[in-house]
Short mmCIF file of N, CA and C in Angstrom, two decimals:
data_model
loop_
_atom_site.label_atom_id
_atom_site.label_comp_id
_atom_site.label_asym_id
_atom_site.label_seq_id
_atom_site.Cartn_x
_atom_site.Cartn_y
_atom_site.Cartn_z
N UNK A 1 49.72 142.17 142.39
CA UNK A 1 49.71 140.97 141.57
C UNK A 1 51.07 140.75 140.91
N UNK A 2 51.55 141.73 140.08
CA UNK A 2 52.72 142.13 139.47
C UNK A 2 53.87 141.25 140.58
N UNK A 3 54.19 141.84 141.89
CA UNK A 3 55.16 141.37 142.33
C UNK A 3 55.22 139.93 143.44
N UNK A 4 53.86 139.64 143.86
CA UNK A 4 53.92 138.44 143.88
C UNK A 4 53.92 137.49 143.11
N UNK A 5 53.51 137.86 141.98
CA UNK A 5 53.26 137.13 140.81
C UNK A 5 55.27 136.42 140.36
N UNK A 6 56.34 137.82 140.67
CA UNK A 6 56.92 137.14 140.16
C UNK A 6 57.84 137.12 141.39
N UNK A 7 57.14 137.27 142.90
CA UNK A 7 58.14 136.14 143.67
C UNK A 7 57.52 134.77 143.62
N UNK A 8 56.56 134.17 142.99
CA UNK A 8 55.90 132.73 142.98
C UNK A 8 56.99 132.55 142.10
N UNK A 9 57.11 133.00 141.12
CA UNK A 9 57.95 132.47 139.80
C UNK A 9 59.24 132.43 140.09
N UNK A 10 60.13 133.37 140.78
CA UNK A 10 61.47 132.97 141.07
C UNK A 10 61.20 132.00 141.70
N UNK A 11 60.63 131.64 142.90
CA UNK A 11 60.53 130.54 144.18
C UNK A 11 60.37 128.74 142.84
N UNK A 12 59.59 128.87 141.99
CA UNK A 12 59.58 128.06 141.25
C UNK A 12 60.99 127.63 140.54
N UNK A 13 61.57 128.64 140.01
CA UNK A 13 62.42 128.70 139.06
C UNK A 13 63.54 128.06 139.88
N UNK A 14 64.10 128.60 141.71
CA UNK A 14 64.82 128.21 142.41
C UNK A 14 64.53 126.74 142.60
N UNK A 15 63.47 126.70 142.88
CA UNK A 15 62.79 124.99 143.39
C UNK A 15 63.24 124.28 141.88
N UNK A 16 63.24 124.60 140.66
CA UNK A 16 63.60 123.76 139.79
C UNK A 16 65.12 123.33 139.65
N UNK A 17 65.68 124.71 139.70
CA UNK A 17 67.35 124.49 139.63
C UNK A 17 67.99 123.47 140.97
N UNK A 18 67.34 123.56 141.69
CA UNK A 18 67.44 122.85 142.45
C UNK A 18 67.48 121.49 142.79
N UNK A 19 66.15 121.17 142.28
CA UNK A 19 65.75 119.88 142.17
C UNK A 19 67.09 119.15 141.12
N UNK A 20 66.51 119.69 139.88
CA UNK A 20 67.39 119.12 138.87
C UNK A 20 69.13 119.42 139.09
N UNK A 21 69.66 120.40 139.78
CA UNK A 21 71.06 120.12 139.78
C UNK A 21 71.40 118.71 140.99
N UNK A 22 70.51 118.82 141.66
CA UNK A 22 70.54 117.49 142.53
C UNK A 22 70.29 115.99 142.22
N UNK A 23 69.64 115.95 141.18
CA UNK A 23 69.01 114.94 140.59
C UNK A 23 70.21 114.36 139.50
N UNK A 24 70.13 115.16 138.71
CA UNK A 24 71.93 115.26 137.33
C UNK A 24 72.56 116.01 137.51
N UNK A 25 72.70 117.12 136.91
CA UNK A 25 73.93 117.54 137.08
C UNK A 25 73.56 119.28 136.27
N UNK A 26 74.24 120.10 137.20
CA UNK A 26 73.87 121.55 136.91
C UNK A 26 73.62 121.84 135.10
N UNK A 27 74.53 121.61 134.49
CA UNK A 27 74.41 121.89 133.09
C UNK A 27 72.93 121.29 132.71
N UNK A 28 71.90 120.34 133.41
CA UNK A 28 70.62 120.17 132.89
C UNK A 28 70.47 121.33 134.09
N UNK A 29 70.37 121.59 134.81
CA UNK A 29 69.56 122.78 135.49
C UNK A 29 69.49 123.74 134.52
N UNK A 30 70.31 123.82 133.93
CA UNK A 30 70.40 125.60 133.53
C UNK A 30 69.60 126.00 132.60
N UNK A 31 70.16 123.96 131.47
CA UNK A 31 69.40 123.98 130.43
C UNK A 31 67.83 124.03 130.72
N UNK A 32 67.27 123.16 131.50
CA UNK A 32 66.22 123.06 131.93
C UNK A 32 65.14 124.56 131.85
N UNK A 33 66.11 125.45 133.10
CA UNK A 33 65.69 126.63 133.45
C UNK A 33 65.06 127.73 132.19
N UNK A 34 66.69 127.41 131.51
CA UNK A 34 66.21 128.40 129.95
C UNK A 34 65.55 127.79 129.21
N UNK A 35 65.47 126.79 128.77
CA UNK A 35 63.83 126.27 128.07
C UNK A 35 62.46 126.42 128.98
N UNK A 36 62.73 126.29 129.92
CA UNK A 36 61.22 126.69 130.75
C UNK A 36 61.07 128.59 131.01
N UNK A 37 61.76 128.83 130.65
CA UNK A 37 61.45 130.45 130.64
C UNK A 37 61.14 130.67 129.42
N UNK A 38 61.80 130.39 128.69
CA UNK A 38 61.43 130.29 127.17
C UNK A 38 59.69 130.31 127.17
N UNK A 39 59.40 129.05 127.61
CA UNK A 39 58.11 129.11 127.79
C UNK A 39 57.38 130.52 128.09
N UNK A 40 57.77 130.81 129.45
CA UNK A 40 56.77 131.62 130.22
C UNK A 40 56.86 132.47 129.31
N UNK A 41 58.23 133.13 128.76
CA UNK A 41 58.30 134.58 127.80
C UNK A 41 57.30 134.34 126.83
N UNK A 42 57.44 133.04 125.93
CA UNK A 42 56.25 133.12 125.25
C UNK A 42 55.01 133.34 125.49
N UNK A 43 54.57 133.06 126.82
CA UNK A 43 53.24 133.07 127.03
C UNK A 43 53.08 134.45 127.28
N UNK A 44 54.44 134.80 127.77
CA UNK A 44 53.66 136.56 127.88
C UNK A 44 53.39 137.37 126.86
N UNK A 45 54.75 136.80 126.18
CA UNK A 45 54.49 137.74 124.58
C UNK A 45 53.01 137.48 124.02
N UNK A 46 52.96 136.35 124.14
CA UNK A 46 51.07 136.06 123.40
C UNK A 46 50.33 137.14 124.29
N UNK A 47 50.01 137.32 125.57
CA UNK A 47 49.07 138.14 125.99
C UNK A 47 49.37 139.56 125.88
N UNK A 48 50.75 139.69 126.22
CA UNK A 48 51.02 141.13 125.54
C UNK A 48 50.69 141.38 123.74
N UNK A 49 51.33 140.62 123.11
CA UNK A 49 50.87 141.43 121.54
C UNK A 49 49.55 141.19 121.38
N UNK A 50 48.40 139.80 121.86
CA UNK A 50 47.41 140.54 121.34
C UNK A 50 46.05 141.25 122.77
N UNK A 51 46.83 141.45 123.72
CA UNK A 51 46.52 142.56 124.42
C UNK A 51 44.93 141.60 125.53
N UNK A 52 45.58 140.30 125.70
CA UNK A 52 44.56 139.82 126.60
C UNK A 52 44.98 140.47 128.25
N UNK A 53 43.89 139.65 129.13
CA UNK A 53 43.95 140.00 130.12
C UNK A 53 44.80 138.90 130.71
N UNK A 54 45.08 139.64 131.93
CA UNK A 54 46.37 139.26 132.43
C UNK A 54 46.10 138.98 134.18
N UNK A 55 45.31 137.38 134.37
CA UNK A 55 44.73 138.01 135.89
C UNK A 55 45.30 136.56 136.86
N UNK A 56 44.84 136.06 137.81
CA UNK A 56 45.89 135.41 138.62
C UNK A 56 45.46 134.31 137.96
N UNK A 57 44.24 133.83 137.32
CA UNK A 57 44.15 132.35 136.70
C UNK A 57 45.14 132.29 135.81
N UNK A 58 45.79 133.28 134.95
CA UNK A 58 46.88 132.93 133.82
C UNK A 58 48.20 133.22 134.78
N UNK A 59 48.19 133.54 135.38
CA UNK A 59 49.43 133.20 136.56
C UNK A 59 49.82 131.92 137.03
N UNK A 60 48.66 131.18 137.34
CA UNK A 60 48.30 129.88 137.82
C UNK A 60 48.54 129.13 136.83
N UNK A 61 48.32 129.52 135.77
CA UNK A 61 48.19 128.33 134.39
C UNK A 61 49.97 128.53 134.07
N UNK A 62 50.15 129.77 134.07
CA UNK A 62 52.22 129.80 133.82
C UNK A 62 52.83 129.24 135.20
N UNK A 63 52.43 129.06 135.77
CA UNK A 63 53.41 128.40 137.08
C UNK A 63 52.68 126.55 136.67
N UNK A 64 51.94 126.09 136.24
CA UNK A 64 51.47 124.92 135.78
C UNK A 64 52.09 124.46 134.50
N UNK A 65 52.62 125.70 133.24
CA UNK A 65 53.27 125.13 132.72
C UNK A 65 54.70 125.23 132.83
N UNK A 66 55.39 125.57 133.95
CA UNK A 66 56.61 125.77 134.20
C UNK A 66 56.63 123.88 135.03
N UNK A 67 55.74 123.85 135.80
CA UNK A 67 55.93 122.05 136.29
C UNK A 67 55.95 121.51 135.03
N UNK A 68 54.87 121.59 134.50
CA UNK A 68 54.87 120.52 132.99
C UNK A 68 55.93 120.39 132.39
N UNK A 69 55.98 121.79 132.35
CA UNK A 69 57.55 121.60 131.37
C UNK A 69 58.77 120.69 131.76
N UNK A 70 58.86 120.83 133.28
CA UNK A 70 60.16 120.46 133.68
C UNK A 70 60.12 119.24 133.54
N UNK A 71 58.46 118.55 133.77
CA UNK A 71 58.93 117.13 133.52
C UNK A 71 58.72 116.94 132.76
N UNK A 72 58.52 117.37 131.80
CA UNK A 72 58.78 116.85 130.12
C UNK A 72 60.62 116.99 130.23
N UNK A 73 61.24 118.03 130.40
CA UNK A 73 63.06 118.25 130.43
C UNK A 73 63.26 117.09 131.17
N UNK A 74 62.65 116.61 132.29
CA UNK A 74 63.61 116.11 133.47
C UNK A 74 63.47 114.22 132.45
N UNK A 75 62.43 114.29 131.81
CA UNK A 75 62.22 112.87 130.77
C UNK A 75 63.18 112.85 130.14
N UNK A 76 63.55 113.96 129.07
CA UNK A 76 64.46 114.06 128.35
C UNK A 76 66.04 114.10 129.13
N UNK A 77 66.17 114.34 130.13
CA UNK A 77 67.42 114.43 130.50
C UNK A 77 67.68 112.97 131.30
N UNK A 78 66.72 112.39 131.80
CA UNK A 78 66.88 111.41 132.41
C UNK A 78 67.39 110.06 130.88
N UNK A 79 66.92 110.23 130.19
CA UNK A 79 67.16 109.33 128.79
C UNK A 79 68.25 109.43 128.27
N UNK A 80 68.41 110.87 128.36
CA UNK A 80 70.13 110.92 127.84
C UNK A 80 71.37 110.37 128.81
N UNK A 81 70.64 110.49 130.29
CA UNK A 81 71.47 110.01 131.13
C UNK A 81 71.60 108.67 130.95
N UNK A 82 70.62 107.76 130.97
CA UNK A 82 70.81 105.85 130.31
C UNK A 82 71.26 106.08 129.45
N UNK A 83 70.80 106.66 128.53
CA UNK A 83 71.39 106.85 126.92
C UNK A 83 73.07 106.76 127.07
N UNK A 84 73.43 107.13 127.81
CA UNK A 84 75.18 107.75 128.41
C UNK A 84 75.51 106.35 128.50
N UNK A 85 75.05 105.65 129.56
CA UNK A 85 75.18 104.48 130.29
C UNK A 85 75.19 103.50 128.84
N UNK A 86 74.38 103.15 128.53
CA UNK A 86 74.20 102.24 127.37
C UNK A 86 74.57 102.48 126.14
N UNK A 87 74.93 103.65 125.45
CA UNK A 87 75.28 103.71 124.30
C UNK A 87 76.90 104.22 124.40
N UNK A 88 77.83 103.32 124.41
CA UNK A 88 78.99 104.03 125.37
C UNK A 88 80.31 104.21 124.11
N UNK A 89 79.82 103.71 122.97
CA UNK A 89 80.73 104.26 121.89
C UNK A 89 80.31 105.85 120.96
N UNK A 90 78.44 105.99 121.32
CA UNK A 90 78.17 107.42 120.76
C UNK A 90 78.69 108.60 121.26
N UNK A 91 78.76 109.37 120.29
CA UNK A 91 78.78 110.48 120.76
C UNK A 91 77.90 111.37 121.55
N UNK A 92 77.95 112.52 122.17
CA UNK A 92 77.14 113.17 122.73
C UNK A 92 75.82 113.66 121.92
N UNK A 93 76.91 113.87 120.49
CA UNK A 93 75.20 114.21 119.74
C UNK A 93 74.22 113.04 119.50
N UNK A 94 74.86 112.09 119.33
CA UNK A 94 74.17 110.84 118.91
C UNK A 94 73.49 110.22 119.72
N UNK A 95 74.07 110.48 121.29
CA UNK A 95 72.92 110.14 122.23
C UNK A 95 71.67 111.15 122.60
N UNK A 96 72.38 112.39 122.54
CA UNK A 96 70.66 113.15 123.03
C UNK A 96 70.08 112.86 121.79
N UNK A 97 70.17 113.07 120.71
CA UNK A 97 69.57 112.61 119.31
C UNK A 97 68.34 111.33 119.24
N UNK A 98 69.22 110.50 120.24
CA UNK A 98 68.69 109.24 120.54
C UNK A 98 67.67 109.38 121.71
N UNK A 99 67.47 110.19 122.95
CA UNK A 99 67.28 110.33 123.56
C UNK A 99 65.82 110.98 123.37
N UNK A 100 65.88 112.39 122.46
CA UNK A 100 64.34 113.16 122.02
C UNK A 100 63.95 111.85 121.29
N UNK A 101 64.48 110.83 120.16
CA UNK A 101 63.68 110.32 119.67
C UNK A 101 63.02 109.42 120.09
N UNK A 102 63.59 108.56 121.28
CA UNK A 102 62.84 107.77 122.11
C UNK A 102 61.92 108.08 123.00
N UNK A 103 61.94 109.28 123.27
CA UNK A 103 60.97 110.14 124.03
C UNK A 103 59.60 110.33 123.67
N UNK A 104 59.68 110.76 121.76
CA UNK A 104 59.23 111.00 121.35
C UNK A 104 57.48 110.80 121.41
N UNK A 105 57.39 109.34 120.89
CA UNK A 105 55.99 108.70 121.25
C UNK A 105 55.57 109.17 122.31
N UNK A 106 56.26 109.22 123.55
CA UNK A 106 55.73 109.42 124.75
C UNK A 106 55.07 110.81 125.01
N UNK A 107 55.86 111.89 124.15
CA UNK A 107 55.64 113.48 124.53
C UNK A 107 54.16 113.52 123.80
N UNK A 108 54.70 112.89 122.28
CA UNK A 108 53.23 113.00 121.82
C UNK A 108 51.97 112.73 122.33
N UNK A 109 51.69 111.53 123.10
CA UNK A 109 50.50 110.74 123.42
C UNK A 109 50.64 111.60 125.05
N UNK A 110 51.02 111.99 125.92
CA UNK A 110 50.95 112.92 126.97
C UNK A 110 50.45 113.66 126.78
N UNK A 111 51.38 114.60 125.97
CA UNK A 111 50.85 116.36 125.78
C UNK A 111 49.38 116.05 124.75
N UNK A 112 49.00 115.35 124.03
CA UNK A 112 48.35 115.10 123.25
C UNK A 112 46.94 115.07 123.88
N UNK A 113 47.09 114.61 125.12
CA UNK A 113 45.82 113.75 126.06
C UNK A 113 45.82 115.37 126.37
N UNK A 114 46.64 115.90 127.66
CA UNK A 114 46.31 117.08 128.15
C UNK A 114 45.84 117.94 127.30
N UNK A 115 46.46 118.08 125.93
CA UNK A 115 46.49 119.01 125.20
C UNK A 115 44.70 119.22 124.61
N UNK A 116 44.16 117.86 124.35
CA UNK A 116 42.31 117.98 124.44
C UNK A 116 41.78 118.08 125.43
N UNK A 117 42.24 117.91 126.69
CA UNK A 117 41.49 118.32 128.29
C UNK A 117 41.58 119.94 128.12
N UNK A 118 42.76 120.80 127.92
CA UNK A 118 42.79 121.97 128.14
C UNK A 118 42.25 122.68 126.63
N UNK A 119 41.80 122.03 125.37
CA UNK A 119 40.96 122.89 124.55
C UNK A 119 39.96 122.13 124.86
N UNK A 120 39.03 121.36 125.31
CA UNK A 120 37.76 121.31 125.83
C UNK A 120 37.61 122.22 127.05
N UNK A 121 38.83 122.86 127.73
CA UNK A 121 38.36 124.06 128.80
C UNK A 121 38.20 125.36 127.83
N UNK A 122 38.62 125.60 127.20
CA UNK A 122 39.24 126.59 126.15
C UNK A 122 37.54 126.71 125.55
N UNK A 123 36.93 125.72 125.28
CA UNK A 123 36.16 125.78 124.39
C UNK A 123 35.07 126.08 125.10
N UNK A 124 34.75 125.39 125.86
CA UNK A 124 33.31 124.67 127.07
C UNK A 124 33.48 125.67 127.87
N UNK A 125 34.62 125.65 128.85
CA UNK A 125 34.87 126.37 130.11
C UNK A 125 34.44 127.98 130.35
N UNK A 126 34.07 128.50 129.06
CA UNK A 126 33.55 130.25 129.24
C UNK A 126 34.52 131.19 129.24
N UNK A 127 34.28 132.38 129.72
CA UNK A 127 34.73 133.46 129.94
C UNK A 127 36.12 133.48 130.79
N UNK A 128 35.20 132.45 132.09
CA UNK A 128 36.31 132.24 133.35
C UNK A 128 37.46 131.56 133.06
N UNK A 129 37.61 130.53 132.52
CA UNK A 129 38.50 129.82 132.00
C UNK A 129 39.26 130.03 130.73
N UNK A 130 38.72 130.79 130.33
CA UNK A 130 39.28 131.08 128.63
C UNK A 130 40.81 131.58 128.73
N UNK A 131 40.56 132.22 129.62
CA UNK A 131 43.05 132.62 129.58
C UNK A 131 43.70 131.88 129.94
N UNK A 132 43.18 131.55 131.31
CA UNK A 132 43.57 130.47 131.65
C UNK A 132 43.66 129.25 130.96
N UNK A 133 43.04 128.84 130.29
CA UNK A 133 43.15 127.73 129.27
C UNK A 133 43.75 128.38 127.91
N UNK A 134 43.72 129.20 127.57
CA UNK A 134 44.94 129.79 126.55
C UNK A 134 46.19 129.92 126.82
N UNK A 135 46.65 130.50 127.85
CA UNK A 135 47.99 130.36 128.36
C UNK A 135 48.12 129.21 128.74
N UNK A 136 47.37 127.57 128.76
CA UNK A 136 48.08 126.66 129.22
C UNK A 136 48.21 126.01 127.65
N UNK A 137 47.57 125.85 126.28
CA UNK A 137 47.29 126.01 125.55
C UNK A 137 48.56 126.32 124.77
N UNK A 138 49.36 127.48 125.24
CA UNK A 138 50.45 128.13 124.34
C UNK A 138 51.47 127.69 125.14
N UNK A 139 51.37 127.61 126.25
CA UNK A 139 52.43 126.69 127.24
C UNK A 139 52.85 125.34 127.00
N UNK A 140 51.75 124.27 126.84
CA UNK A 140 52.09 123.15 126.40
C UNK A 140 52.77 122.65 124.93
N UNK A 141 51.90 123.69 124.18
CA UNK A 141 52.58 123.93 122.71
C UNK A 141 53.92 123.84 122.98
N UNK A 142 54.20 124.65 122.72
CA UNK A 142 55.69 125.50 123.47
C UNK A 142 56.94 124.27 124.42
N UNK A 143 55.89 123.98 125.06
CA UNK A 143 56.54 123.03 125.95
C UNK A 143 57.39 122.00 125.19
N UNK A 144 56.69 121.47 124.70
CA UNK A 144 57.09 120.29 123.97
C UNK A 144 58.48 120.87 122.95
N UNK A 145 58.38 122.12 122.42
CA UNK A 145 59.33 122.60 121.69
C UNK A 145 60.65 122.64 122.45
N UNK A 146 60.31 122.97 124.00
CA UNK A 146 61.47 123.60 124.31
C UNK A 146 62.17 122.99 125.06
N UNK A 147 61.87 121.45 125.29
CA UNK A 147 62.30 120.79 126.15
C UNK A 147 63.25 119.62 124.84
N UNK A 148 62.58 119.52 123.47
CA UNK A 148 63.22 119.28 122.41
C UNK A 148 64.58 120.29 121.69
N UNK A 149 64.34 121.44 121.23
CA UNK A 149 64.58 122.72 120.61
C UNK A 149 65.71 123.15 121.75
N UNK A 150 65.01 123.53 122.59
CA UNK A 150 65.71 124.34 123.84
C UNK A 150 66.77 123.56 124.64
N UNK A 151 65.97 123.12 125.25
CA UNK A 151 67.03 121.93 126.58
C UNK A 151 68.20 121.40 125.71
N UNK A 152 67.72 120.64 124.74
CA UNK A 152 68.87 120.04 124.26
C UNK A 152 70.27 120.13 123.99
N UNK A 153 69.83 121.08 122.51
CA UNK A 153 71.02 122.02 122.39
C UNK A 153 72.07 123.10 123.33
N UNK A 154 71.43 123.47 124.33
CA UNK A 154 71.80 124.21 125.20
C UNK A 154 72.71 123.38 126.57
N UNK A 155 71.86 121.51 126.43
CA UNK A 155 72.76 120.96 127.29
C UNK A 155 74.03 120.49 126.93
N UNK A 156 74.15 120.74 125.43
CA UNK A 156 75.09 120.34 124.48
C UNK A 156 76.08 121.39 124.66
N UNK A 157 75.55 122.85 124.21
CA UNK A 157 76.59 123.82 124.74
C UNK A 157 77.06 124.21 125.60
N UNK A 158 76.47 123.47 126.44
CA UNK A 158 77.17 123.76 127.78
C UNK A 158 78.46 122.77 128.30
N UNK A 159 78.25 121.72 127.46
CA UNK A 159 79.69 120.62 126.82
C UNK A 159 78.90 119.31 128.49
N UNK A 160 78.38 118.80 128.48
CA UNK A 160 77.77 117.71 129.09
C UNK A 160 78.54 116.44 128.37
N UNK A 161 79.11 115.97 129.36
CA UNK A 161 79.54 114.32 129.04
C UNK A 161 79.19 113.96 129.94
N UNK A 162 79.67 112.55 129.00
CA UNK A 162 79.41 110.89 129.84
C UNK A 162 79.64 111.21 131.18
N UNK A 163 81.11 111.72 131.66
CA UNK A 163 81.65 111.62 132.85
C UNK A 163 81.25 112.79 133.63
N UNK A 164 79.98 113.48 133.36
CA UNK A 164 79.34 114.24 133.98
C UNK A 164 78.10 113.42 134.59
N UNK A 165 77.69 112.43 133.88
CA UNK A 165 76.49 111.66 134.12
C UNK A 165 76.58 110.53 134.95
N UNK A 166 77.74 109.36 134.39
CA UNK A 166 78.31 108.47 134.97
C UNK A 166 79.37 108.29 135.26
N UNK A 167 78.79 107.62 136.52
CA UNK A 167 80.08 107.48 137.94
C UNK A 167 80.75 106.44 137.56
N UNK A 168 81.92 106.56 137.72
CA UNK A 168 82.88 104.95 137.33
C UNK A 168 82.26 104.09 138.25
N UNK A 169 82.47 102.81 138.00
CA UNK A 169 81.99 101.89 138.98
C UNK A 169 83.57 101.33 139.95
N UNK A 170 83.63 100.80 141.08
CA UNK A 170 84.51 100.67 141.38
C UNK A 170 85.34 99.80 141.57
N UNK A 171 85.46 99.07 140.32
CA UNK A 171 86.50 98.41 139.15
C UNK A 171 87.08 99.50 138.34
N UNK A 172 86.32 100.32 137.63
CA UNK A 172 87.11 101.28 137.02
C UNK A 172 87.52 102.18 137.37
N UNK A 173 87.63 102.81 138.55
CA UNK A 173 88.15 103.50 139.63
C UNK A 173 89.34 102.70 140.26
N UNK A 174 89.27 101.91 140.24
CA UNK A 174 90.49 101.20 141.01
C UNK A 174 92.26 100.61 139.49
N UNK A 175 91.05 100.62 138.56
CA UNK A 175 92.19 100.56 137.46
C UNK A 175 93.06 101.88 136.81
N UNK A 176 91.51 102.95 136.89
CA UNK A 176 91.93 104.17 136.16
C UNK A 176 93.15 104.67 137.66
#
């Protein structure tokens, strides 16, 4: 279990960096990556300190919130990318700034919906479902933190500009 468990999870983790360095631009991969691990660590730390079980449904539920997550990041990174485009006198902080807050409504009323589907499993669902719906539970929590908290700042330190996002058009290519 142990080691397929975490070739599913690299194969994920690759499939994400992937996606997203193709999509924008590596500095959201990375960021991406380390807020979505962020995640998973948390979820392990929860079953490790208080000593739940650990079986392939909560495997299933951490590779479910490693998708979630990303597209909660890939929202946020896609916003900062217009954000780039359209706000062209801000600064970098002022646009991702702008970017979580416009997001905002949206993360809420999403994660919000899922977030009562997976404690009505939590609750209803029994024995069978109970980790599994706890680890998605502490995942989505989490999620939302780290795609705010995490991604952000981290796409910041990694020094992300405009001219990482947007392409001159070619008028301004032909002047510059």
């Amino acid at each position: 279990l142990a080691i397929n468990g975490l070739t599913a999870l690299a194969f994920v983790v690759v499939g994400i960096m992937a996606y997203l360095a193709m999509r924008f631009e590596w500095k959201f991969a990375v960021a991406a990556i380390v807020a979505n691990l962020h995640d998973v660590v948390i979820i392990l730390g929860f079953f490790a300190a208080f000593q739940w079980e650990f079986s392939l449904s909560v495997l299933a539920a951490i590779l479910a919130v490693l998708g979630y997550s990303v597209n909660e990041s890939v929202v946020v990174a896609d916003r900062i990318r217009e954000n780039f485009r359209r706000m062209r006198k801000a600064s970098v902080a002022e646009v991702i700034d702008h970017a979580i807050t416009s997001t905002m409504s949206r993360t809420i009323i999403t994660h919000g919906t899922t977030e009562t589907m997976v404690l009505a499993m939590l609750l209803f669902g029994g024995p069978v479902l109970h980790y599994f719906a706890m680890a998605l539970t502490i995942g989505i929590v989490f999620g939302i933190y780290s795609s705010v908290f995490v991604m952000a700042p981290i796409t910041m330190w990694l020094g992300i500009r405009r001219e990482d996002l947007v392409k001159p058009t070619a008028n301004q290519a032909i002047v510059d």
